[in-house]
GROMACS .gro file of C-alpha atoms in nm:
model
  309
    1MET     CA    1   0.767  -2.582  -1.615
    2VAL     CA    2   0.424  -2.510  -1.732
    3GLN     CA    3   0.165  -2.472  -1.484
    4LEU     CA    4  -0.201  -2.628  -1.607
    5ASP     CA    5  -0.482  -2.488  -1.573
    6LYS     CA    6  -0.735  -2.642  -1.280
    7LEU     CA    7  -1.014  -2.507  -1.448
    8ARG     CA    8  -1.109  -2.328  -1.761
    9LEU     CA    9  -1.396  -2.184  -1.910
   10GLU     CA   10  -1.482  -2.149  -2.282
   11GLY     CA   11  -1.767  -1.940  -2.404
   12VAL     CA   12  -2.002  -2.004  -2.171
   13SER     CA   13  -2.350  -1.883  -2.198
   14LYS     CA   14  -2.664  -1.918  -2.054
   15LYS     CA   15  -3.028  -1.836  -2.074
   16ILE     CA   16  -3.252  -1.843  -1.747
   17GLY     CA   17  -3.618  -1.734  -1.804
   18GLY     CA   18  -3.532  -1.605  -2.148
   19LEU     CA   19  -3.304  -1.355  -2.018
   20ASP     CA   20  -2.915  -1.390  -2.114
   21THR     CA   21  -2.783  -1.459  -1.782
   22LEU     CA   22  -2.411  -1.544  -1.867
   23LYS     CA   23  -2.261  -1.434  -2.224
   24ASN     CA   24  -1.966  -1.619  -2.352
   25VAL     CA   25  -1.805  -1.649  -2.019
   26SER     CA   26  -1.446  -1.752  -2.029
   27PHE     CA   27  -1.162  -1.741  -1.793
   28ARG     CA   28  -0.886  -1.989  -1.637
   29LEU     CA   29  -0.820  -2.067  -1.270
   30LYS     CA   30  -0.467  -2.182  -1.179
   31GLU     CA   31  -0.345  -2.474  -0.920
   32LYS     CA   32  -0.382  -2.337  -0.554
   33GLU     CA   33  -0.528  -2.008  -0.683
   34ILE     CA   34  -0.786  -1.798  -0.524
   35LYS     CA   35  -1.025  -1.603  -0.781
   36VAL     CA   36  -1.262  -1.394  -0.676
   37ILE     CA   37  -1.558  -1.316  -0.917
   38LEU     CA   38  -1.643  -0.946  -0.847
   39GLY     CA   39  -2.014  -0.804  -0.925
   40ALA     CA   40  -2.318  -0.655  -0.797
   41SER     CA   41  -2.661  -0.870  -0.768
   42GLY     CA   42  -2.799  -1.015  -1.038
   43SER     CA   43  -2.485  -0.993  -1.235
   44GLY     CA   44  -2.442  -1.370  -1.302
   45LYS     CA   45  -2.209  -1.495  -1.040
   46THR     CA   46  -2.400  -1.784  -0.909
   47SER     CA   47  -2.467  -1.920  -1.239
   48ILE     CA   48  -2.113  -1.927  -1.346
   49LEU     CA   49  -2.092  -2.121  -1.011
   50ASN     CA   50  -2.391  -2.342  -1.094
   51CYS     CA   51  -2.250  -2.431  -1.418
   52ILE     CA   52  -1.910  -2.516  -1.312
   53ALA     CA   53  -2.057  -2.758  -1.009
   54GLY     CA   54  -2.306  -2.947  -1.232
   55ILE     CA   55  -2.619  -2.782  -1.077
   56ILE     CA   56  -2.714  -2.645  -1.456
   57GLU     CA   57  -2.624  -2.689  -1.801
   58PRO     CA   58  -2.444  -2.387  -2.020
   59ASP     CA   59  -2.634  -2.335  -2.325
   60SER     CA   60  -2.328  -2.337  -2.532
   61GLY     CA   61  -1.966  -2.342  -2.416
   62SER     CA   62  -1.706  -2.556  -2.235
   63ILE     CA   63  -1.552  -2.618  -1.910
   64PHE     CA   64  -1.271  -2.821  -1.846
   65LYS     CA   65  -1.117  -2.921  -1.508
   66ASP     CA   66  -0.755  -3.050  -1.518
   67GLU     CA   67  -0.795  -3.069  -1.897
   68LYS     CA   68  -1.094  -3.283  -1.899
   69ASN     CA   69  -1.421  -3.179  -2.023
   70ILE     CA   70  -1.661  -3.184  -1.742
   71THR     CA   71  -1.957  -2.955  -1.924
   72HIS     CA   72  -2.203  -3.247  -1.923
   73LEU     CA   73  -2.055  -3.454  -1.633
   74ARG     CA   74  -2.259  -3.542  -1.338
   75ILE     CA   75  -2.228  -3.324  -1.027
   76GLU     CA   76  -2.103  -3.629  -0.774
   77ASP     CA   77  -1.801  -3.702  -1.052
   78ARG     CA   78  -1.624  -3.363  -1.078
   79ASN     CA   79  -1.469  -3.353  -0.690
   80ILE     CA   80  -1.578  -3.034  -0.634
   81GLY     CA   81  -1.681  -2.861  -0.331
   82PHE     CA   82  -1.965  -2.619  -0.292
   83VAL     CA   83  -2.013  -2.373   0.000
   84PHE     CA   84  -2.326  -2.174  -0.048
   85GLN     CA   85  -2.463  -1.834   0.086
   86ASP     CA   86  -2.714  -1.985   0.343
   87LEU     CA   87  -2.468  -2.235   0.430
   88GLY     CA   88  -2.702  -2.538   0.409
   89LEU     CA   89  -2.693  -2.654   0.753
   90PHE     CA   90  -2.894  -2.964   0.865
   91TYR     CA   91  -3.049  -2.800   1.228
   92SER     CA   92  -3.169  -3.145   1.330
   93MET     CA   93  -2.816  -3.266   1.332
   94ASN     CA   94  -2.525  -3.183   1.557
   95VAL     CA   95  -2.183  -3.029   1.407
   96ALA     CA   96  -2.025  -3.408   1.391
   97GLU     CA   97  -2.322  -3.558   1.191
   98ASN     CA   98  -2.320  -3.225   0.970
   99ILE     CA   99  -1.965  -3.261   0.885
  100ALA     CA  100  -1.986  -3.655   0.824
  101TYR     CA  101  -2.289  -3.606   0.585
  102GLY     CA  102  -2.100  -3.608   0.283
  103LEU     CA  103  -1.882  -3.910   0.367
  104ARG     CA  104  -2.200  -4.085   0.488
  105ILE     CA  105  -2.384  -4.055   0.147
  106ARG     CA  106  -2.065  -4.193  -0.018
  107THR     CA  107  -2.092  -4.496   0.203
  108LYS     CA  108  -1.746  -4.430   0.381
  109ASP     CA  109  -1.676  -4.673   0.645
  110VAL     CA  110  -1.768  -4.526   0.986
  111LYS     CA  111  -1.434  -4.542   1.116
  112GLU     CA  112  -1.273  -4.347   0.853
  113ILE     CA  113  -1.568  -4.109   0.848
  114ASN     CA  114  -1.503  -4.054   1.249
  115ARG     CA  115  -1.156  -4.022   1.192
  116LYS     CA  116  -1.174  -3.743   0.903
  117VAL     CA  117  -1.444  -3.546   1.111
  118VAL     CA  118  -1.207  -3.538   1.417
  119GLU     CA  119  -0.907  -3.442   1.183
  120ILE     CA  120  -1.099  -3.147   1.010
  121SER     CA  121  -1.265  -3.018   1.305
  122LYS     CA  122  -0.906  -2.988   1.470
  123VAL     CA  123  -0.796  -2.798   1.142
  124LEU     CA  124  -1.071  -2.546   1.173
  125ASP     CA  125  -1.084  -2.523   1.565
  126ILE     CA  126  -1.407  -2.620   1.593
  127GLU     CA  127  -1.341  -2.949   1.796
  128ASP     CA  128  -1.502  -2.856   2.128
  129HIS     CA  129  -1.819  -2.786   1.949
  130LEU     CA  130  -1.889  -3.140   1.760
  131ARG     CA  131  -2.170  -3.242   1.993
  132LYS     CA  132  -2.351  -2.896   1.968
  133PHE     CA  133  -2.608  -2.831   1.740
  134PRO     CA  134  -2.572  -2.531   1.466
  135SER     CA  135  -2.856  -2.341   1.686
  136GLN     CA  136  -2.615  -2.310   1.955
  137LEU     CA  137  -2.324  -2.184   1.741
  138SER     CA  138  -2.235  -1.825   1.661
  139GLY     CA  139  -2.268  -1.702   1.279
  140GLY     CA  140  -1.855  -1.768   1.220
  141GLU     CA  141  -1.897  -2.107   1.410
  142LYS     CA  142  -2.140  -2.178   1.160
  143GLN     CA  143  -1.943  -2.082   0.881
  144LEU     CA  144  -1.674  -2.305   0.983
  145VAL     CA  145  -1.877  -2.610   0.994
  146SER     CA  146  -1.999  -2.562   0.639
  147LEU     CA  147  -1.637  -2.531   0.542
  148ALA     CA  148  -1.528  -2.857   0.731
  149ARG     CA  149  -1.847  -3.017   0.577
  150THR     CA  150  -1.701  -2.936   0.230
  151LEU     CA  151  -1.326  -2.999   0.290
  152VAL     CA  152  -1.402  -3.329   0.432
  153THR     CA  153  -1.498  -3.509   0.103
  154GLY     CA  154  -1.159  -3.386  -0.023
  155PRO     CA  155  -1.228  -3.169  -0.316
  156ASP     CA  156  -0.970  -3.008  -0.531
  157LEU     CA  157  -1.169  -2.715  -0.633
  158ILE     CA  158  -1.418  -2.524  -0.403
  159LEU     CA  159  -1.676  -2.281  -0.532
  160MET     CA  160  -1.796  -2.026  -0.270
  161ASP     CA  161  -2.120  -1.819  -0.323
  162GLU     CA  162  -2.089  -1.516  -0.086
  163PRO     CA  163  -2.037  -1.700   0.234
  164LEU     CA  164  -1.980  -1.419   0.442
  165SER     CA  165  -2.234  -1.193   0.365
  166SER     CA  166  -2.444  -1.290   0.683
  167LEU     CA  167  -2.137  -1.230   0.901
  168ASP     CA  168  -2.094  -0.902   1.089
  169SER     CA  169  -1.755  -0.671   0.995
  170PHE     CA  170  -1.557  -0.814   1.249
  171LEU     CA  171  -1.620  -1.158   1.178
  172ARG     CA  172  -1.580  -1.123   0.821
  173ASN     CA  173  -1.249  -1.020   0.875
  174VAL     CA  174  -1.161  -1.314   1.071
  175MET     CA  175  -1.308  -1.556   0.829
  176ARG     CA  176  -1.146  -1.425   0.514
  177TRP     CA  177  -0.805  -1.519   0.654
  178TYR     CA  178  -0.957  -1.866   0.779
  179ILE     CA  179  -1.035  -1.885   0.395
  180LYS     CA  180  -0.677  -1.796   0.318
  181ASP     CA  181  -0.533  -2.052   0.550
  182ILE     CA  182  -0.736  -2.326   0.434
  183GLN     CA  183  -0.647  -2.237   0.058
  184GLN     CA  184  -0.251  -2.281   0.196
  185LYS     CA  185  -0.292  -2.577   0.422
  186PHE     CA  186  -0.499  -2.792   0.159
  187ASN     CA  187  -0.313  -2.686  -0.174
  188ILE     CA  188  -0.682  -2.616  -0.289
  189SER     CA  189  -0.831  -2.378  -0.574
  190ILE     CA  190  -1.093  -2.162  -0.481
  191ILE     CA  191  -1.337  -1.972  -0.650
  192TYR     CA  192  -1.502  -1.723  -0.466
  193VAL     CA  193  -1.774  -1.481  -0.576
  194THR     CA  194  -1.892  -1.160  -0.389
  195HIS     CA  195  -2.021  -0.796  -0.438
  196ASP     CA  196  -1.797  -0.702  -0.147
  197LEU     CA  197  -1.469  -0.516  -0.271
  198ALA     CA  198  -1.285  -0.607   0.057
  199ASP     CA  199  -1.370  -0.980   0.023
  200ALA     CA  200  -1.176  -0.959  -0.337
  201GLU     CA  201  -0.884  -0.736  -0.204
  202ILE     CA  202  -0.802  -0.980   0.076
  203LEU     CA  203  -0.880  -1.299  -0.070
  204GLY     CA  204  -0.796  -1.308  -0.432
  205ASP     CA  205  -0.472  -1.367  -0.578
  206THR     CA  206  -0.676  -1.292  -0.935
  207ILE     CA  207  -1.008  -1.080  -0.982
  208ALA     CA  208  -1.269  -1.118  -1.276
  209ILE     CA  209  -1.498  -0.811  -1.297
  210LEU     CA  210  -1.854  -0.942  -1.395
  211ASP     CA  211  -2.137  -0.735  -1.501
  212GLU     CA  212  -2.462  -0.816  -1.656
  213GLY     CA  213  -2.336  -1.184  -1.720
  214THR     CA  214  -2.019  -1.064  -1.915
  215ILE     CA  215  -1.643  -1.051  -1.786
  216LEU     CA  216  -1.530  -0.701  -1.834
  217ASP     CA  217  -1.192  -0.769  -1.713
  218GLU     CA  218  -0.963  -1.074  -1.577
  219GLY     CA  219  -0.605  -1.059  -1.433
  220LYS     CA  220  -0.384  -0.998  -1.124
  221LYS     CA  221  -0.541  -0.844  -0.823
  222GLU     CA  222  -0.326  -0.546  -0.799
  223GLU     CA  223  -0.375  -0.469  -1.193
  224ILE     CA  224  -0.731  -0.509  -1.182
  225LEU     CA  225  -0.802  -0.293  -0.818
  226ASN     CA  226  -0.550  -0.025  -0.957
  227HIS     CA  227  -0.565   0.017  -1.317
  228PRO     CA  228  -0.940  -0.003  -1.419
  229LYS     CA  229  -0.937   0.000  -1.798
  230THR     CA  230  -1.310   0.104  -1.824
  231ALA     CA  231  -1.541   0.353  -1.693
  232GLY     CA  232  -1.772   0.060  -1.603
  233ILE     CA  233  -1.506  -0.136  -1.425
  234ALA     CA  234  -1.411   0.189  -1.226
  235ARG     CA  235  -1.749   0.247  -1.105
  236ILE     CA  236  -1.763  -0.114  -0.982
  237LEU     CA  237  -1.456  -0.076  -0.782
  238GLY     CA  238  -1.582   0.252  -0.621
  239TYR     CA  239  -1.394   0.485  -0.833
  240ASN     CA  240  -1.468   0.864  -0.905
  241LEU     CA  241  -1.505   0.909  -1.271
  242TYR     CA  242  -1.447   1.287  -1.428
  243GLN     CA  243  -1.335   1.430  -1.743
  244LYS     CA  244  -1.060   1.700  -1.773
  245GLY     CA  245  -1.036   1.856  -2.148
  246GLU     CA  246  -1.090   1.568  -2.373
  247SER     CA  247  -0.973   1.301  -2.151
  248SER     CA  248  -1.162   1.087  -1.893
  249TYR     CA  249  -1.005   0.993  -1.542
  250ALA     CA  250  -1.073   0.775  -1.231
  251ILE     CA  251  -0.958   0.822  -0.892
  252HIS     CA  252  -1.044   0.587  -0.589
  253PRO     CA  253  -1.184   0.745  -0.272
  254SER     CA  254  -0.871   0.626  -0.092
  255LYS     CA  255  -0.626   0.792  -0.316
  256VAL     CA  256  -0.768   1.163  -0.323
  257LEU     CA  257  -0.495   1.385  -0.119
  258ILE     CA  258  -0.606   1.664   0.072
  259GLY     CA  259  -0.391   1.997  -0.021
  260GLY     CA  260  -0.348   2.063  -0.397
  261SER     CA  261  -0.471   2.269  -0.671
  262THR     CA  262  -0.812   2.153  -0.718
  263LYS     CA  263  -1.037   2.393  -0.531
  264ILE     CA  264  -1.332   2.257  -0.368
  265LYS     CA  265  -1.690   2.339  -0.198
  266ILE     CA  266  -1.768   2.075   0.088
  267ILE     CA  267  -2.100   1.966   0.013
  268TYR     CA  268  -2.092   1.685   0.292
  269ARG     CA  269  -1.852   1.546   0.566
  270GLU     CA  270  -1.896   1.267   0.816
  271ARG     CA  271  -1.674   1.207   1.080
  272GLY     CA  272  -1.599   0.821   1.213
  273ILE     CA  273  -1.280   0.598   1.221
  274LYS     CA  274  -1.199   0.806   0.914
  275ASN     CA  275  -1.285   1.147   0.728
  276ASN     CA  276  -1.575   1.102   0.497
  277TYR     CA  277  -1.613   1.377   0.240
  278LEU     CA  278  -1.809   1.484  -0.078
  279VAL     CA  279  -1.679   1.772  -0.266
  280GLU     CA  280  -1.763   1.987  -0.568
  281THR     CA  281  -1.497   2.037  -0.801
  282GLU     CA  282  -1.466   2.171  -1.149
  283TYR     CA  283  -1.475   1.842  -1.277
  284GLY     CA  284  -1.790   1.727  -1.085
  285LYS     CA  285  -1.837   1.576  -0.750
  286ILE     CA  286  -1.541   1.369  -0.578
  287ASN     CA  287  -1.595   1.144  -0.272
  288PHE     CA  288  -1.288   1.042  -0.063
  289THR     CA  289  -1.153   0.920   0.278
  290SER     CA  290  -0.874   1.082   0.500
  291ASP     CA  291  -0.732   1.049   0.815
  292ARG     CA  292  -0.697   1.453   0.796
  293GLU     CA  293  -0.973   1.711   0.839
  294LEU     CA  294  -1.057   1.923   0.533
  295LYS     CA  295  -1.096   2.302   0.508
  296GLU     CA  296  -1.244   2.477   0.237
  297ASN     CA  297  -0.938   2.642   0.145
  298ASP     CA  298  -0.716   2.338   0.160
  299GLY     CA  299  -0.787   2.193  -0.202
  300ILE     CA  300  -0.744   1.877  -0.296
  301SER     CA  301  -0.489   1.677  -0.522
  302LEU     CA  302  -0.633   1.429  -0.806
  303GLU     CA  303  -0.243   1.323  -0.917
  304ASN     CA  304  -0.324   0.983  -0.834
  305SER     CA  305  -0.588   0.948  -1.096
  306VAL     CA  306  -0.567   0.687  -1.382
  307LEU     CA  307  -0.633   0.772  -1.731
  308ILE     CA  308  -0.925   0.582  -1.860
  309PRO     CA  309  -0.891   0.469  -2.236
   0.00000   0.00000   0.00000
């Protein structure tokens, strides 16, 4: 059975302020898939979401949802939810009113609104906060209210614009699992943009690497993270790059092993949850982390390196 695309972008380009913000962007999103778009600030991630949502129109290219061309369709006719980086909660409204907002502007029946607000609040474990105001909530609770407000309207596709960037490390970890759970409970497709590699590792079924408005690579998470195809992609993923003879290699800091034939001189070391090292080798500087303590005469192994074509 052929699985149809939930969303498809074909050659989408956009200039903003005279600059090429998006350049011939193409990718596919399957049903019930989470696609993470990974890139640095200013790479065009939010512009992609804005084009999909209908906030801005591309200068060229097409956007298809469920095989229907929505490139010029009105925002309200796309059935797409958007979770913004700043959450956009109304601080003059309590939690229940915030969640109900999207239903009220769609002029839904009051009983139906109340029922849906209670239902979604139970799913996200925030039913005890319905009478509170956003100022009385923690960062994670605010994030859950924002998700509830988006989900309650029944979209079949959600766009997330770095929604966890303001949370501390613990809450980010918790919220990532909430998002995975949402995708499974609601059978919903998600596009999640971020500059955070941990978001991509945990959340993504597939990953697209974006740099200066161009998709450098796209595919299954394991393939993208473990087999960077270019030096540029490897750099975005945090790999060490080095030259050996005529060939170029990349190795992730987590894949460097203590004990090997590559001689080292320790430049910096920092002890934390793991030991963090920057060492000088015949191939240049290499940074890595390890549970073990490194000594000058240990050497390191680069056997887990990836050949860069």
